[in-house]
Each structure stands twice: as C-alpha cells, then as structure tokens.
Amino acid sequence: LNEDVGYDRFLLWQLAADLLPEPERTANLPALGFLTLGRRFLNNINDIIDDRIDVVCRGTMALTVSCARCHDHKYDPIPAADYYSLYGVFRSSHEPKTDEAKTLMAMTLVEDEKPFDPYVFLRGQQGNHGPKVPRQFLSVVAGTDRKPFANRSGRLELAQAIASPSNPLTARVIVNRVWVLHFGSPLVRTPSDFGLRA
C-alpha cells in the first residue's frame, strides 16, 4: 500500500502469492504471513482453518462466516455449506514440513496434489459427515450462478473473487477502514461485521 499497489493486487499477494507467476511470486511470498502467521490451536487443523476463514472473511469482506461452522448462520445468509466450501480451499493447502521449508521461503503454503473434497461437518464435528460441497465462493456474494473452483485448491480463485470488482463488499470494507483512520469515525460502526446485527 505504501508503494501505491492496487488493493486488488495486495489482496492477491496476501491470499495466494505462492500461486502467482514469477517474479511476482517470490517477491511477494512474505505477504502470505497474513494466512500463515495465525494462531496454532495446539496443531488442531480444524481450528487453524477456522481462524483462517474468520480472518480472511471478516478482514476483507466484514462477513462473520465462521459463525456457520456448526450450523447455518443465525442472522446472515451464510449456510454451513458455504463455510465448508471455504474449509475445502484452506484444507487443500499446507505449510511446508521442515525439509520442504529449506527450499522454500518462510510463510509459504504448498497446495496438495489432490485437493480435499469438502463435506459439511454436522454440528461442527468432523466425524459427523453431512453432504459433500464443492470448493466455491460464498453464495451471498457470488449469487446462484456461481461455479466451483476448478484450479487445484481454489485459493487463487478465492483471492480473485474477493478482490473482484463485482464483489462490492471488499471495496466498502477497506473504504470504511481508511475512513475511520482518516476522519476518526467510521461509516459503519462495526468494521469487521457488515451483517444484519451490526
């Protein structure tokens, strides 16, 4: 941002720099710290992914998607199926093991060769299988004609959907955050929650 990089590029770097072509990839890998430097939760992969979903969705679109981990969101149009669509995206990338990390920069993610096929965890319990869901963007933003992500994990496609000009939330959220820093009072009093209750 200090170099006047467009906010859409900035978001792509934060969410999927490792999936971009060179030299943009290597130059911007540190931006992935947005995803990889989060909380560890005693190595509980489900809680780590939940944190990533929460950080990405609240941080970029002010949507409380993680509220749909155990059931459809009580107030906003976010079904549990959409939560697990995003879960599948993040579950299909892993942080490099120690030996892999020697050849990669810190804070890199590695996409799994075979992406995780997500399904709804009924009541948030992994062993309690609900219906299978595709890795895809949120229906509340993408609409009913959305297509499943087709490129491996879908993380780059997710980043592109978040940064897309057709997604009005991302621009509104960053404008609100800049507005409060510049004028001292936000347009929306809850910068990380643009939902019904806020």
mmCIF file of N, CA and C in Angstrom, residues 59-188:
data_model
loop_
_atom_site.group_PDB
_atom_site.id
_atom_site.type_symbol
_atom_site.label_atom_id
_atom_site.label_comp_id
_atom_site.label_asym_id
_atom_site.label_seq_id
_atom_site.Cartn_x
_atom_site.Cartn_y
_atom_site.Cartn_z
ATOM 1 N N GLY A 59 -11.789 -9.846 7.708
ATOM 2 C CA GLY A 59 -10.800 -8.826 7.364
ATOM 3 C C GLY A 59 -11.025 -8.172 6.019
ATOM 4 N N THR A 60 -11.478 -8.957 5.034
ATOM 5 C CA THR A 60 -11.612 -8.399 3.691
ATOM 6 C C THR A 60 -13.044 -8.031 3.319
ATOM 7 N N MET A 61 -14.038 -8.768 3.861
ATOM 8 C CA MET A 61 -15.429 -8.530 3.446
ATOM 9 C C MET A 61 -16.371 -8.244 4.608
ATOM 10 N N ALA A 62 -15.849 -8.200 5.838
ATOM 11 C CA ALA A 62 -16.656 -7.945 7.039
ATOM 12 C C ALA A 62 -17.830 -8.911 7.151
ATOM 13 N N LEU A 63 -17.573 -10.181 6.808
ATOM 14 C CA LEU A 63 -18.582 -11.231 6.935
ATOM 15 C C LEU A 63 -18.158 -12.220 8.016
ATOM 16 N N THR A 64 -19.058 -12.535 8.919
ATOM 17 C CA THR A 64 -18.760 -13.449 10.020
ATOM 18 C C THR A 64 -19.086 -14.883 9.596
ATOM 19 N N VAL A 65 -18.335 -15.365 8.620
ATOM 20 C CA VAL A 65 -18.569 -16.682 8.038
ATOM 21 C C VAL A 65 -18.319 -17.800 9.043
ATOM 22 N N SER A 66 -17.377 -17.617 9.952
ATOM 23 C CA SER A 66 -17.067 -18.698 10.898
ATOM 24 C C SER A 66 -18.246 -19.017 11.821
ATOM 25 N N CYS A 67 -19.236 -18.146 11.887
ATOM 26 C CA CYS A 67 -20.449 -18.442 12.662
ATOM 27 C C CYS A 67 -21.227 -19.611 12.057
ATOM 28 N N ALA A 68 -20.893 -19.993 10.816
ATOM 29 C CA ALA A 68 -21.601 -21.085 10.140
ATOM 30 C C ALA A 68 -20.844 -22.413 10.245
ATOM 31 N N ARG A 69 -19.898 -22.504 11.152
ATOM 32 C CA ARG A 69 -19.120 -23.743 11.300
ATOM 33 C C ARG A 69 -19.990 -24.910 11.780
ATOM 34 N N CYS A 70 -20.912 -24.646 12.684
ATOM 35 C CA CYS A 70 -21.719 -25.719 13.279
ATOM 36 C C CYS A 70 -23.147 -25.765 12.733
ATOM 37 N N HIS A 71 -23.602 -24.691 12.106
ATOM 38 C CA HIS A 71 -24.976 -24.606 11.597
ATOM 39 C C HIS A 71 -25.063 -23.388 10.686
ATOM 40 N N ASP A 72 -26.129 -23.278 9.928
ATOM 41 C CA ASP A 72 -26.322 -22.081 9.112
ATOM 42 C C ASP A 72 -26.283 -20.854 10.015
ATOM 43 N N HIS A 73 -25.709 -19.781 9.501
ATOM 44 C CA HIS A 73 -25.599 -18.535 10.268
ATOM 45 C C HIS A 73 -26.992 -18.116 10.744
ATOM 46 N N LYS A 74 -27.079 -17.715 11.998
ATOM 47 C CA LYS A 74 -28.394 -17.386 12.564
ATOM 48 C C LYS A 74 -28.986 -16.108 12.012
ATOM 49 N N TYR A 75 -28.141 -15.169 11.572
ATOM 50 C CA TYR A 75 -28.660 -13.862 11.170
ATOM 51 C C TYR A 75 -28.350 -13.486 9.732
ATOM 52 N N ASP A 76 -27.250 -13.961 9.196
ATOM 53 C CA ASP A 76 -26.833 -13.565 7.861
ATOM 54 C C ASP A 76 -26.952 -14.739 6.893
ATOM 55 N N PRO A 77 -27.126 -14.481 5.604
ATOM 56 C CA PRO A 77 -27.374 -15.560 4.631
ATOM 57 C C PRO A 77 -26.107 -16.342 4.271
ATOM 58 N N ILE A 78 -25.532 -16.989 5.267
ATOM 59 C CA ILE A 78 -24.329 -17.796 5.071
ATOM 60 C C ILE A 78 -24.618 -19.206 5.586
ATOM 61 N N PRO A 79 -24.853 -20.143 4.678
ATOM 62 C CA PRO A 79 -25.123 -21.512 5.102
ATOM 63 C C PRO A 79 -23.839 -22.239 5.498
ATOM 64 N N ALA A 80 -23.983 -23.276 6.303
ATOM 65 C CA ALA A 80 -22.844 -24.096 6.691
ATOM 66 C C ALA A 80 -22.143 -24.665 5.463
ATOM 67 N N ALA A 81 -22.904 -24.948 4.410
ATOM 68 C CA ALA A 81 -22.307 -25.472 3.176
ATOM 69 C C ALA A 81 -21.267 -24.499 2.614
ATOM 70 N N ASP A 82 -21.522 -23.192 2.705
ATOM 71 C CA ASP A 82 -20.555 -22.208 2.217
ATOM 72 C C ASP A 82 -19.310 -22.180 3.099
ATOM 73 N N TYR A 83 -19.498 -22.318 4.398
ATOM 74 C CA TYR A 83 -18.345 -22.388 5.302
ATOM 75 C C TYR A 83 -17.444 -23.547 4.883
ATOM 76 N N TYR A 84 -18.030 -24.715 4.643
ATOM 77 C CA TYR A 84 -17.225 -25.893 4.318
ATOM 78 C C TYR A 84 -16.683 -25.853 2.890
ATOM 79 N N SER A 85 -17.286 -25.061 2.017
ATOM 80 C CA SER A 85 -16.677 -24.818 0.710
ATOM 81 C C SER A 85 -15.342 -24.104 0.893
ATOM 82 N N LEU A 86 -15.317 -23.103 1.773
ATOM 83 C CA LEU A 86 -14.068 -22.396 2.062
ATOM 84 C C LEU A 86 -13.112 -23.278 2.855
ATOM 85 N N TYR A 87 -13.648 -24.086 3.755
ATOM 86 C CA TYR A 87 -12.828 -25.032 4.512
ATOM 87 C C TYR A 87 -12.044 -25.916 3.540
ATOM 88 N N GLY A 88 -12.711 -26.387 2.477
ATOM 89 C CA GLY A 88 -12.051 -27.231 1.494
ATOM 90 C C GLY A 88 -10.902 -26.526 0.797
ATOM 91 N N VAL A 89 -11.049 -25.229 0.544
ATOM 92 C CA VAL A 89 -9.981 -24.441 -0.077
ATOM 93 C C VAL A 89 -8.756 -24.433 0.829
ATOM 94 N N PHE A 90 -8.955 -24.073 2.090
ATOM 95 C CA PHE A 90 -7.816 -23.951 3.002
ATOM 96 C C PHE A 90 -7.259 -25.308 3.429
ATOM 97 N N ARG A 91 -8.079 -26.327 3.469
ATOM 98 C CA ARG A 91 -7.623 -27.669 3.826
ATOM 99 C C ARG A 91 -6.767 -28.278 2.709
ATOM 100 N N SER A 92 -6.872 -27.718 1.505
ATOM 101 C CA SER A 92 -6.119 -28.234 0.361
ATOM 102 C C SER A 92 -4.741 -27.606 0.214
ATOM 103 N N SER A 93 -4.356 -26.774 1.160
ATOM 104 C CA SER A 93 -3.010 -26.193 1.197
ATOM 105 C C SER A 93 -2.421 -26.474 2.564
ATOM 106 N N HIS A 94 -1.122 -26.733 2.601
ATOM 107 C CA HIS A 94 -0.477 -26.976 3.895
ATOM 108 C C HIS A 94 0.819 -26.195 3.971
ATOM 109 N N GLU A 95 1.262 -25.982 5.189
ATOM 110 C CA GLU A 95 2.545 -25.326 5.385
ATOM 111 C C GLU A 95 3.645 -26.351 5.169
ATOM 112 N N PRO A 96 4.775 -25.929 4.579
ATOM 113 C CA PRO A 96 5.830 -26.901 4.283
ATOM 114 C C PRO A 96 6.380 -27.551 5.546
ATOM 115 N N LYS A 97 6.722 -28.827 5.417
ATOM 116 C CA LYS A 97 7.411 -29.524 6.507
ATOM 117 C C LYS A 97 8.828 -28.980 6.581
ATOM 118 N N THR A 98 9.550 -29.336 7.630
ATOM 119 C CA THR A 98 10.880 -28.773 7.851
ATOM 120 C C THR A 98 11.792 -28.969 6.646
ATOM 121 N N ASP A 99 11.811 -30.171 6.055
ATOM 122 C CA ASP A 99 12.703 -30.402 4.917
ATOM 123 C C ASP A 99 12.272 -29.624 3.681
ATOM 124 N N GLU A 100 10.946 -29.463 3.487
ATOM 125 C CA GLU A 100 10.456 -28.654 2.361
ATOM 126 C C GLU A 100 10.799 -27.186 2.560
ATOM 127 N N ALA A 101 10.760 -26.742 3.813
ATOM 128 C CA ALA A 101 10.970 -25.325 4.114
ATOM 129 C C ALA A 101 12.377 -24.880 3.755
ATOM 130 N N LYS A 102 13.338 -25.811 3.692
ATOM 131 C CA LYS A 102 14.710 -25.443 3.342
ATOM 132 C C LYS A 102 14.791 -24.879 1.933
ATOM 133 N N THR A 103 13.928 -25.365 1.048
ATOM 134 C CA THR A 103 13.962 -24.884 -0.330
ATOM 135 C C THR A 103 12.936 -23.795 -0.597
ATOM 136 N N LEU A 104 12.084 -23.517 0.363
ATOM 137 C CA LEU A 104 11.051 -22.503 0.193
ATOM 138 C C LEU A 104 11.248 -21.396 1.219
ATOM 139 N N MET A 105 10.756 -20.228 0.879
ATOM 140 C CA MET A 105 10.816 -19.134 1.846
ATOM 141 C C MET A 105 9.840 -19.396 2.978
ATOM 142 N N ALA A 106 10.130 -18.816 4.128
ATOM 143 C CA ALA A 106 9.212 -18.933 5.260
ATOM 144 C C ALA A 106 7.865 -18.344 4.882
ATOM 145 N N MET A 107 6.840 -18.824 5.517
ATOM 146 C CA MET A 107 5.473 -18.347 5.337
ATOM 147 C C MET A 107 4.853 -18.792 4.013
ATOM 148 N N THR A 108 5.429 -19.787 3.369
ATOM 149 C CA THR A 108 4.872 -20.297 2.122
ATOM 150 C C THR A 108 3.825 -21.360 2.418
ATOM 151 N N LEU A 109 2.896 -21.503 1.522
ATOM 152 C CA LEU A 109 1.953 -22.617 1.559
ATOM 153 C C LEU A 109 2.230 -23.517 0.361
ATOM 154 N N VAL A 110 1.890 -24.783 0.492
ATOM 155 C CA VAL A 110 2.057 -25.750 -0.586
ATOM 156 C C VAL A 110 0.687 -26.357 -0.858
ATOM 157 N N GLU A 111 0.287 -26.345 -2.125
ATOM 158 C CA GLU A 111 -1.003 -26.942 -2.470
ATOM 159 C C GLU A 111 -0.865 -28.464 -2.531
ATOM 160 N N ASP A 112 -1.857 -29.152 -1.994
ATOM 161 C CA ASP A 112 -1.875 -30.599 -2.064
ATOM 162 C C ASP A 112 -2.090 -31.031 -3.511
ATOM 163 N N GLU A 113 -1.446 -32.133 -3.902
ATOM 164 C CA GLU A 113 -1.626 -32.655 -5.257
ATOM 165 C C GLU A 113 -3.096 -33.000 -5.517
ATOM 166 N N LYS A 114 -3.721 -33.615 -4.531
ATOM 167 C CA LYS A 114 -5.137 -33.952 -4.642
ATOM 168 C C LYS A 114 -5.894 -33.090 -3.644
ATOM 169 N N PRO A 115 -6.657 -32.109 -4.113
ATOM 170 C CA PRO A 115 -7.376 -31.231 -3.188
ATOM 171 C C PRO A 115 -8.363 -32.000 -2.309
ATOM 172 N N PHE A 116 -8.589 -31.467 -1.130
ATOM 173 C CA PHE A 116 -9.542 -32.037 -0.181
ATOM 174 C C PHE A 116 -10.959 -31.843 -0.720
ATOM 175 N N ASP A 117 -11.733 -32.915 -0.751
ATOM 176 C CA ASP A 117 -13.137 -32.835 -1.156
ATOM 177 C C ASP A 117 -13.981 -32.553 0.079
ATOM 178 N N PRO A 118 -14.449 -31.322 0.240
ATOM 179 C CA PRO A 118 -15.121 -30.961 1.482
ATOM 180 C C PRO A 118 -16.534 -31.521 1.598
ATOM 181 N N TYR A 119 -16.946 -31.656 2.823
ATOM 182 C CA TYR A 119 -18.309 -32.029 3.171
ATOM 183 C C TYR A 119 -18.665 -31.258 4.427
ATOM 184 N N VAL A 120 -19.924 -31.104 4.693
ATOM 185 C CA VAL A 120 -20.379 -30.390 5.879
ATOM 186 C C VAL A 120 -20.125 -31.274 7.102
ATOM 187 N N PHE A 121 -19.516 -30.689 8.129
ATOM 188 C CA PHE A 121 -19.376 -31.373 9.415
ATOM 189 C C PHE A 121 -20.652 -31.057 10.198
ATOM 190 N N LEU A 122 -21.534 -32.006 10.329
ATOM 191 C CA LEU A 122 -22.775 -31.756 11.048
ATOM 192 C C LEU A 122 -22.461 -31.384 12.489
ATOM 193 N N ARG A 123 -23.044 -30.273 12.931
ATOM 194 C CA ARG A 123 -22.794 -29.705 14.262
ATOM 195 C C ARG A 123 -21.308 -29.428 14.512
ATOM 196 N N GLY A 124 -20.572 -29.218 13.420
ATOM 197 C CA GLY A 124 -19.158 -28.874 13.533
ATOM 198 C C GLY A 124 -18.249 -30.027 13.895
ATOM 199 N N GLN A 125 -18.742 -31.244 13.846
ATOM 200 C CA GLN A 125 -17.955 -32.418 14.243
ATOM 201 C C GLN A 125 -17.461 -33.156 13.005
ATOM 202 N N GLN A 126 -16.142 -33.248 12.857
ATOM 203 C CA GLN A 126 -15.540 -33.798 11.652
ATOM 204 C C GLN A 126 -16.016 -35.219 11.340
ATOM 205 N N GLY A 127 -16.214 -36.034 12.327
ATOM 206 C CA GLY A 127 -16.641 -37.408 12.098
ATOM 207 C C GLY A 127 -18.108 -37.547 11.749
ATOM 208 N N ASN A 128 -18.858 -36.483 11.833
ATOM 209 C CA ASN A 128 -20.296 -36.496 11.578
ATOM 210 C C ASN A 128 -20.546 -35.936 10.176
ATOM 211 N N HIS A 129 -20.446 -36.784 9.157
ATOM 212 C CA HIS A 129 -20.488 -36.350 7.755
ATOM 213 C C HIS A 129 -21.870 -35.902 7.315
ATOM 214 N N GLY A 130 -21.905 -34.702 6.743
ATOM 215 C CA GLY A 130 -23.095 -34.207 6.081
ATOM 216 C C GLY A 130 -22.869 -34.279 4.582
ATOM 217 N N PRO A 131 -23.607 -33.503 3.802
ATOM 218 C CA PRO A 131 -23.463 -33.558 2.343
ATOM 219 C C PRO A 131 -22.109 -33.026 1.862
ATOM 220 N N LYS A 132 -21.661 -33.570 0.727
ATOM 221 C CA LYS A 132 -20.455 -33.046 0.094
ATOM 222 C C LYS A 132 -20.776 -31.682 -0.505
ATOM 223 N N VAL A 133 -19.772 -30.809 -0.516
ATOM 224 C CA VAL A 133 -19.923 -29.471 -1.093
ATOM 225 C C VAL A 133 -18.703 -29.186 -1.965
ATOM 226 N N PRO A 134 -18.870 -28.394 -3.019
ATOM 227 C CA PRO A 134 -17.712 -28.035 -3.848
ATOM 228 C C PRO A 134 -16.932 -26.886 -3.212
ATOM 229 N N ARG A 135 -15.665 -26.777 -3.572
ATOM 230 C CA ARG A 135 -14.884 -25.607 -3.183
ATOM 231 C C ARG A 135 -15.344 -24.469 -4.096
ATOM 232 N N GLN A 136 -15.967 -23.440 -3.505
ATOM 233 C CA GLN A 136 -16.506 -22.329 -4.293
ATOM 234 C C GLN A 136 -16.679 -21.106 -3.404
ATOM 235 N N PHE A 137 -17.008 -19.973 -4.034
ATOM 236 C CA PHE A 137 -17.153 -18.716 -3.314
ATOM 237 C C PHE A 137 -18.507 -18.662 -2.616
ATOM 238 N N LEU A 138 -18.674 -17.696 -1.748
ATOM 239 C CA LEU A 138 -19.880 -17.541 -0.949
ATOM 240 C C LEU A 138 -21.083 -17.165 -1.813
ATOM 241 N N SER A 139 -22.194 -17.841 -1.591
ATOM 242 C CA SER A 139 -23.395 -17.584 -2.384
ATOM 243 C C SER A 139 -23.945 -16.182 -2.162
ATOM 244 N N VAL A 140 -23.796 -15.639 -0.956
ATOM 245 C CA VAL A 140 -24.331 -14.313 -0.665
ATOM 246 C C VAL A 140 -23.660 -13.237 -1.523
ATOM 247 N N VAL A 141 -22.440 -13.487 -1.966
ATOM 248 C CA VAL A 141 -21.717 -12.534 -2.807
ATOM 249 C C VAL A 141 -21.763 -12.951 -4.278
ATOM 250 N N ALA A 142 -21.525 -14.240 -4.540
ATOM 251 C CA ALA A 142 -21.407 -14.719 -5.923
ATOM 252 C C ALA A 142 -22.745 -14.954 -6.604
ATOM 253 N N GLY A 143 -23.802 -15.132 -5.827
ATOM 254 C CA GLY A 143 -25.106 -15.393 -6.414
ATOM 255 C C GLY A 143 -25.318 -16.861 -6.735
ATOM 256 N N THR A 144 -26.436 -17.149 -7.338
ATOM 257 C CA THR A 144 -26.820 -18.542 -7.569
ATOM 258 C C THR A 144 -26.109 -19.169 -8.761
ATOM 259 N N ASP A 145 -25.517 -18.376 -9.631
ATOM 260 C CA ASP A 145 -24.859 -18.913 -10.827
ATOM 261 C C ASP A 145 -23.375 -19.178 -10.610
ATOM 262 N N ARG A 146 -22.929 -19.228 -9.374
ATOM 263 C CA ARG A 146 -21.507 -19.425 -9.106
ATOM 264 C C ARG A 146 -21.045 -20.790 -9.594
ATOM 265 N N LYS A 147 -19.770 -20.842 -9.933
ATOM 266 C CA LYS A 147 -19.165 -22.079 -10.411
ATOM 267 C C LYS A 147 -18.154 -22.569 -9.380
ATOM 268 N N PRO A 148 -18.029 -23.882 -9.205
ATOM 269 C CA PRO A 148 -16.995 -24.406 -8.301
ATOM 270 C C PRO A 148 -15.600 -24.001 -8.789
ATOM 271 N N PHE A 149 -14.693 -23.839 -7.841
ATOM 272 C CA PHE A 149 -13.313 -23.536 -8.197
ATOM 273 C C PHE A 149 -12.734 -24.739 -8.925
ATOM 274 N N ALA A 150 -12.038 -24.480 -10.030
ATOM 275 C CA ALA A 150 -11.555 -25.565 -10.872
ATOM 276 C C ALA A 150 -10.042 -25.756 -10.809
ATOM 277 N N ASN A 151 -9.332 -24.819 -10.200
ATOM 278 C CA ASN A 151 -7.877 -24.849 -10.236
ATOM 279 C C ASN A 151 -7.300 -25.309 -8.900
ATOM 280 N N ARG A 152 -7.052 -26.598 -8.777
ATOM 281 C CA ARG A 152 -6.468 -27.231 -7.586
ATOM 282 C C ARG A 152 -7.230 -26.840 -6.323
ATOM 283 N N SER A 153 -6.571 -26.188 -5.359
ATOM 284 C CA SER A 153 -7.247 -25.877 -4.093
ATOM 285 C C SER A 153 -8.363 -24.855 -4.274
ATOM 286 N N GLY A 154 -8.201 -23.973 -5.248
ATOM 287 C CA GLY A 154 -9.146 -22.877 -5.439
ATOM 288 C C GLY A 154 -8.750 -21.620 -4.691
ATOM 289 N N ARG A 155 -7.590 -21.632 -4.022
ATOM 290 C CA ARG A 155 -7.197 -20.475 -3.215
ATOM 291 C C ARG A 155 -6.963 -19.236 -4.064
ATOM 292 N N LEU A 156 -6.337 -19.388 -5.241
ATOM 293 C CA LEU A 156 -6.143 -18.239 -6.118
ATOM 294 C C LEU A 156 -7.489 -17.733 -6.629
ATOM 295 N N GLU A 157 -8.391 -18.644 -6.977
ATOM 296 C CA GLU A 157 -9.719 -18.237 -7.423
ATOM 297 C C GLU A 157 -10.494 -17.551 -6.303
ATOM 298 N N LEU A 158 -10.317 -18.015 -5.076
ATOM 299 C CA LEU A 158 -10.943 -17.350 -3.926
ATOM 300 C C LEU A 158 -10.404 -15.931 -3.787
ATOM 301 N N ALA A 159 -9.085 -15.788 -3.874
ATOM 302 C CA ALA A 159 -8.480 -14.451 -3.780
ATOM 303 C C ALA A 159 -8.994 -13.538 -4.878
ATOM 304 N N GLN A 160 -9.109 -14.075 -6.090
ATOM 305 C CA GLN A 160 -9.612 -13.275 -7.208
ATOM 306 C C GLN A 160 -11.074 -12.887 -7.005
ATOM 307 N N ALA A 161 -11.867 -13.793 -6.430
ATOM 308 C CA ALA A 161 -13.275 -13.484 -6.166
ATOM 309 C C ALA A 161 -13.413 -12.407 -5.090
ATOM 310 N N ILE A 162 -12.567 -12.478 -4.069
ATOM 311 C CA ILE A 162 -12.609 -11.463 -3.004
ATOM 312 C C ILE A 162 -12.211 -10.100 -3.568
ATOM 313 N N ALA A 163 -11.193 -10.079 -4.439
ATOM 314 C CA ALA A 163 -10.674 -8.818 -4.972
ATOM 315 C C ALA A 163 -11.394 -8.351 -6.228
ATOM 316 N N SER A 164 -12.391 -9.092 -6.685
ATOM 317 C CA SER A 164 -13.082 -8.773 -7.931
ATOM 318 C C SER A 164 -13.897 -7.479 -7.828
ATOM 319 N N PRO A 165 -13.921 -6.688 -8.901
ATOM 320 C CA PRO A 165 -14.773 -5.502 -8.923
ATOM 321 C C PRO A 165 -16.261 -5.842 -8.775
ATOM 322 N N SER A 166 -16.625 -7.093 -9.083
ATOM 323 C CA SER A 166 -18.032 -7.480 -8.946
ATOM 324 C C SER A 166 -18.410 -7.839 -7.509
ATOM 325 N N ASN A 167 -17.440 -7.843 -6.610
ATOM 326 C CA ASN A 167 -17.704 -8.083 -5.190
ATOM 327 C C ASN A 167 -17.699 -6.726 -4.477
ATOM 328 N N PRO A 168 -18.859 -6.162 -4.174
ATOM 329 C CA PRO A 168 -18.897 -4.815 -3.600
ATOM 330 C C PRO A 168 -18.416 -4.739 -2.155
ATOM 331 N N LEU A 169 -18.429 -5.845 -1.436
ATOM 332 C CA LEU A 169 -18.082 -5.784 -0.013
ATOM 333 C C LEU A 169 -16.628 -5.411 0.228
ATOM 334 N N THR A 170 -15.718 -5.956 -0.558
ATOM 335 C CA THR A 170 -14.291 -5.736 -0.329
ATOM 336 C C THR A 170 -13.945 -4.253 -0.387
ATOM 337 N N ALA A 171 -14.419 -3.564 -1.405
ATOM 338 C CA ALA A 171 -14.138 -2.129 -1.530
ATOM 339 C C ALA A 171 -14.787 -1.342 -0.394
ATOM 340 N N ARG A 172 -16.011 -1.697 -0.030
ATOM 341 C CA ARG A 172 -16.702 -0.980 1.048
ATOM 342 C C ARG A 172 -15.992 -1.156 2.382
ATOM 343 N N VAL A 173 -15.474 -2.359 2.616
ATOM 344 C CA VAL A 173 -14.795 -2.631 3.891
ATOM 345 C C VAL A 173 -13.502 -1.827 3.992
ATOM 346 N N ILE A 174 -12.692 -1.811 2.931
ATOM 347 C CA ILE A 174 -11.431 -1.067 3.019
ATOM 348 C C ILE A 174 -11.686 0.432 3.082
ATOM 349 N N VAL A 175 -12.692 0.916 2.372
ATOM 350 C CA VAL A 175 -13.021 2.341 2.461
ATOM 351 C C VAL A 175 -13.438 2.690 3.888
ATOM 352 N N ASN A 176 -14.227 1.840 4.515
ATOM 353 C CA ASN A 176 -14.650 2.089 5.892
ATOM 354 C C ASN A 176 -13.456 2.104 6.841
ATOM 355 N N ARG A 177 -12.505 1.176 6.630
ATOM 356 C CA ARG A 177 -11.315 1.122 7.496
ATOM 357 C C ARG A 177 -10.438 2.365 7.305
ATOM 358 N N VAL A 178 -10.259 2.796 6.072
ATOM 359 C CA VAL A 178 -9.468 4.002 5.804
ATOM 360 C C VAL A 178 -10.201 5.233 6.340
ATOM 361 N N TRP A 179 -11.510 5.255 6.151
ATOM 362 C CA TRP A 179 -12.325 6.385 6.610
ATOM 363 C C TRP A 179 -12.158 6.608 8.118
ATOM 364 N N VAL A 180 -12.230 5.539 8.900
ATOM 365 C CA VAL A 180 -12.114 5.692 10.351
ATOM 366 C C VAL A 180 -10.721 6.181 10.746
ATOM 367 N N LEU A 181 -9.697 5.741 10.019
ATOM 368 C CA LEU A 181 -8.347 6.221 10.335
ATOM 369 C C LEU A 181 -8.160 7.679 9.933
ATOM 370 N N HIS A 182 -8.810 8.078 8.864
ATOM 371 C CA HIS A 182 -8.654 9.449 8.378
ATOM 372 C C HIS A 182 -9.544 10.443 9.124
ATOM 373 N N PHE A 183 -10.807 10.068 9.334
ATOM 374 C CA PHE A 183 -11.761 11.001 9.927
ATOM 375 C C PHE A 183 -12.061 10.731 11.397
ATOM 376 N N GLY A 184 -11.627 9.582 11.901
ATOM 377 C CA GLY A 184 -11.821 9.280 13.315
ATOM 378 C C GLY A 184 -13.138 8.622 13.646
ATOM 379 N N SER A 185 -14.030 8.527 12.684
ATOM 380 C CA SER A 185 -15.328 7.915 12.901
ATOM 381 C C SER A 185 -15.692 7.112 11.651
ATOM 382 N N PRO A 186 -16.044 5.831 11.793
ATOM 383 C CA PRO A 186 -16.337 5.018 10.607
ATOM 384 C C PRO A 186 -17.719 5.287 10.032
ATOM 385 N N LEU A 187 -17.908 4.911 8.800
ATOM 386 C CA LEU A 187 -19.235 4.966 8.185
ATOM 387 C C LEU A 187 -20.107 3.847 8.762
ATOM 388 N N VAL A 188 -19.493 2.667 8.938
ATOM 389 C CA VAL A 188 -20.153 1.526 9.581
ATOM 390 C C VAL A 188 -19.421 1.299 10.900
#
